[in-house]
mmCIF file of C-alpha atoms in Angstrom:
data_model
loop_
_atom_site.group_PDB
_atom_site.id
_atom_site.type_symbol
_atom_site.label_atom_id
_atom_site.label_comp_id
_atom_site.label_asym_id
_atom_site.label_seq_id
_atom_site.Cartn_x
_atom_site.Cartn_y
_atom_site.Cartn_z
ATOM 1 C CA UNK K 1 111.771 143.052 113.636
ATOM 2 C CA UNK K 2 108.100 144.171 112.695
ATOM 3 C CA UNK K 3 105.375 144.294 114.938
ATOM 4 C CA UNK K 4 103.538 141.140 113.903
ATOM 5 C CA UNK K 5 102.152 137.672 115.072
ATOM 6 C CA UNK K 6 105.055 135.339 115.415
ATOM 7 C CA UNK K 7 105.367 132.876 118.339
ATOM 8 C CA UNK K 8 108.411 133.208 120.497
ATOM 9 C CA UNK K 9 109.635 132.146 123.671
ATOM 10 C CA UNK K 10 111.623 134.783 125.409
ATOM 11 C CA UNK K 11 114.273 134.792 128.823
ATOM 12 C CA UNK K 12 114.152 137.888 131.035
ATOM 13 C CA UNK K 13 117.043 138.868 133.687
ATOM 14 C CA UNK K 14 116.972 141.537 136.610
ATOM 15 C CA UNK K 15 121.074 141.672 135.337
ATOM 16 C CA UNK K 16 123.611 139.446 134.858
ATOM 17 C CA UNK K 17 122.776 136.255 136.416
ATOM 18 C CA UNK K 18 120.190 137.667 138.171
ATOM 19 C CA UNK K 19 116.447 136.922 138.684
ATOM 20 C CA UNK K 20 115.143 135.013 135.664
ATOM 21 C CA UNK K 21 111.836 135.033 133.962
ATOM 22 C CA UNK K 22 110.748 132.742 131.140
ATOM 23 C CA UNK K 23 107.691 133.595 128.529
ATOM 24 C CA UNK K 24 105.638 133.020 125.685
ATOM 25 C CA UNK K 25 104.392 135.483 122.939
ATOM 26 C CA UNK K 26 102.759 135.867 119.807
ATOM 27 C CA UNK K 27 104.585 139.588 119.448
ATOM 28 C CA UNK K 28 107.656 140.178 121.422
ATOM 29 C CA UNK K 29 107.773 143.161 120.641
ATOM 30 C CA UNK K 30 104.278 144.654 122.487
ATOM 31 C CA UNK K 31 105.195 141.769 125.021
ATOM 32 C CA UNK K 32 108.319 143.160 126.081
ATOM 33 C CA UNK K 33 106.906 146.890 126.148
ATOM 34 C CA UNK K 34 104.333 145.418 128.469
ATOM 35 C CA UNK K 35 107.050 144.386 130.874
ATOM 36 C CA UNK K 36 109.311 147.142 130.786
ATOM 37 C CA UNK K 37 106.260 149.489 131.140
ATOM 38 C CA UNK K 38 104.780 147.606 133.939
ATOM 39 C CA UNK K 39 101.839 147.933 132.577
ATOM 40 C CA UNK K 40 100.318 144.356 134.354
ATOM 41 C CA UNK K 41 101.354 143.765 137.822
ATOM 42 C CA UNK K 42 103.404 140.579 138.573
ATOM 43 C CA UNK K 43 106.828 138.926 138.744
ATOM 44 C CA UNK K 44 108.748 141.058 136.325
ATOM 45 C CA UNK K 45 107.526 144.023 137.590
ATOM 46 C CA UNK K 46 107.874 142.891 141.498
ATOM 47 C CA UNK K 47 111.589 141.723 141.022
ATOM 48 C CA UNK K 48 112.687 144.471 138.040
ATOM 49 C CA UNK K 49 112.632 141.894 135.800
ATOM 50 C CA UNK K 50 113.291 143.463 132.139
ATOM 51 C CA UNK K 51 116.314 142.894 130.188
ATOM 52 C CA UNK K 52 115.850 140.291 127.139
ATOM 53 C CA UNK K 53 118.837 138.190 127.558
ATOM 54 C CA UNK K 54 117.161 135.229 125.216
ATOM 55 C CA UNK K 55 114.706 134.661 122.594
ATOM 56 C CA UNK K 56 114.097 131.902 119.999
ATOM 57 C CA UNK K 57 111.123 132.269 117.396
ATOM 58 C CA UNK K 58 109.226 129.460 116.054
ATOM 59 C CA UNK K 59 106.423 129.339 113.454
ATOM 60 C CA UNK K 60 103.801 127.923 114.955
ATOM 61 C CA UNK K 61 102.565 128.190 119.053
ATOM 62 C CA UNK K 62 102.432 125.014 120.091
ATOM 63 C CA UNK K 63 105.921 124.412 119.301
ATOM 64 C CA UNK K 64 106.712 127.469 121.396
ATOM 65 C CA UNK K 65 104.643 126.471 124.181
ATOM 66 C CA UNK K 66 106.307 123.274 124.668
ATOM 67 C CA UNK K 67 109.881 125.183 124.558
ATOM 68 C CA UNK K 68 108.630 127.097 127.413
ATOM 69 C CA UNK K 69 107.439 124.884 129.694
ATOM 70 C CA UNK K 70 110.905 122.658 128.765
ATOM 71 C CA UNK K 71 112.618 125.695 130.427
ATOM 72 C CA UNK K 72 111.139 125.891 132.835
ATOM 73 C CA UNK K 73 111.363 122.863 134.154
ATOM 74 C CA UNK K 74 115.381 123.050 133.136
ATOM 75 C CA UNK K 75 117.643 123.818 136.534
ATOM 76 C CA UNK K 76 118.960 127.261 137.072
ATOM 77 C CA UNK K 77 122.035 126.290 135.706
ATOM 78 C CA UNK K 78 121.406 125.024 132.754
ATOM 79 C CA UNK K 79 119.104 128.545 131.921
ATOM 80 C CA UNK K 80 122.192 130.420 132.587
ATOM 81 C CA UNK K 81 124.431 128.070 130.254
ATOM 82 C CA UNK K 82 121.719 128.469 127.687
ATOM 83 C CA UNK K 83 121.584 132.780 127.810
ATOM 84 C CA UNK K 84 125.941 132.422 128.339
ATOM 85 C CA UNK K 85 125.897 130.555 125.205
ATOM 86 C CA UNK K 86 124.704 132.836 122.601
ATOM 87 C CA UNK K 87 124.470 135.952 125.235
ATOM 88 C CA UNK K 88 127.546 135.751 127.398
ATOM 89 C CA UNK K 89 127.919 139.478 128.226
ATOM 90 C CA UNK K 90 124.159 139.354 129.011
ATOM 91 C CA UNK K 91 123.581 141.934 126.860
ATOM 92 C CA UNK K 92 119.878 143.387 127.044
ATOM 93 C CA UNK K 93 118.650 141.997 123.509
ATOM 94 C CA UNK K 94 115.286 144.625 123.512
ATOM 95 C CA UNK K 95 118.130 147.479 122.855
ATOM 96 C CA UNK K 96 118.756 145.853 119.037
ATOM 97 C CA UNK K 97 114.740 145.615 118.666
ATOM 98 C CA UNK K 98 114.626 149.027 119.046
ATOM 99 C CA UNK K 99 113.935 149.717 122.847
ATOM 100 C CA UNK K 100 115.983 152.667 124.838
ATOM 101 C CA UNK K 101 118.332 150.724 127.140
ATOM 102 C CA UNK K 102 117.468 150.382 130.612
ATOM 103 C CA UNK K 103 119.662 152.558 133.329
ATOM 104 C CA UNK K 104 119.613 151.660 136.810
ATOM 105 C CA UNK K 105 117.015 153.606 138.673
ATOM 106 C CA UNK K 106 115.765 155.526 135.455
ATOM 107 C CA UNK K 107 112.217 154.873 133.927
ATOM 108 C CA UNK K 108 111.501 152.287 131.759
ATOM 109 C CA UNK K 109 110.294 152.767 128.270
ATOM 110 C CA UNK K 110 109.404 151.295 125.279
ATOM 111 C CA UNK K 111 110.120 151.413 121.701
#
């Protein structure tokens, strides 16, 4: 994936069915360096937030945005039916983007 402008709407985990986190980019790439690196304080980097489990790219934003607030508003379980479906071994989705996986209690780093 190259580092430029595409809208996408993305599904973080703390692990498998763990703490959830749902967000919108124009580059997913810098977007999920940002949260791995904790670079800006807040939920992801509070709760360890930081495996991509889900991401769907759209051409435009405002098509994204809507996606994202739809998910939001979606219950818990239907999130987790939605990552199991494509993703059901929760595998951390950043590693085929080129990211180092993520070991428990080692430093997080990007691309």
């Amino acid at each position: 994936m190259q580092n430029e402008r595409q809208p996408c709407v993305y599904i973080l985990a703390s692990g498998r069915y763990g703490t959830l986190y749902i967000g919108v980019t124009s580059n997913l790439i810098r977007r999920i360096w940002q949260h791995r690196s904790d670079v800006l304080p807040g939920f992801t980097s509070r709760y360890d937030v930081h495996h991509l489990v889900h991401f769907e790219m759209f051409a435009e934003m405002i098509p994204a945005i809507t996606r994202e607030k739809q998910l939001k508003r979606w219950h818990r379980q239907w999130k987790i039916n939605l990552i199991n479906a494509a993703n059901p071994e929760w595998r951390d989705l950043a590693v085929g983007l080129g990211f180092t996986p993520i070991a428990s209690g080692k430093t997080r780093d990007g691309p």
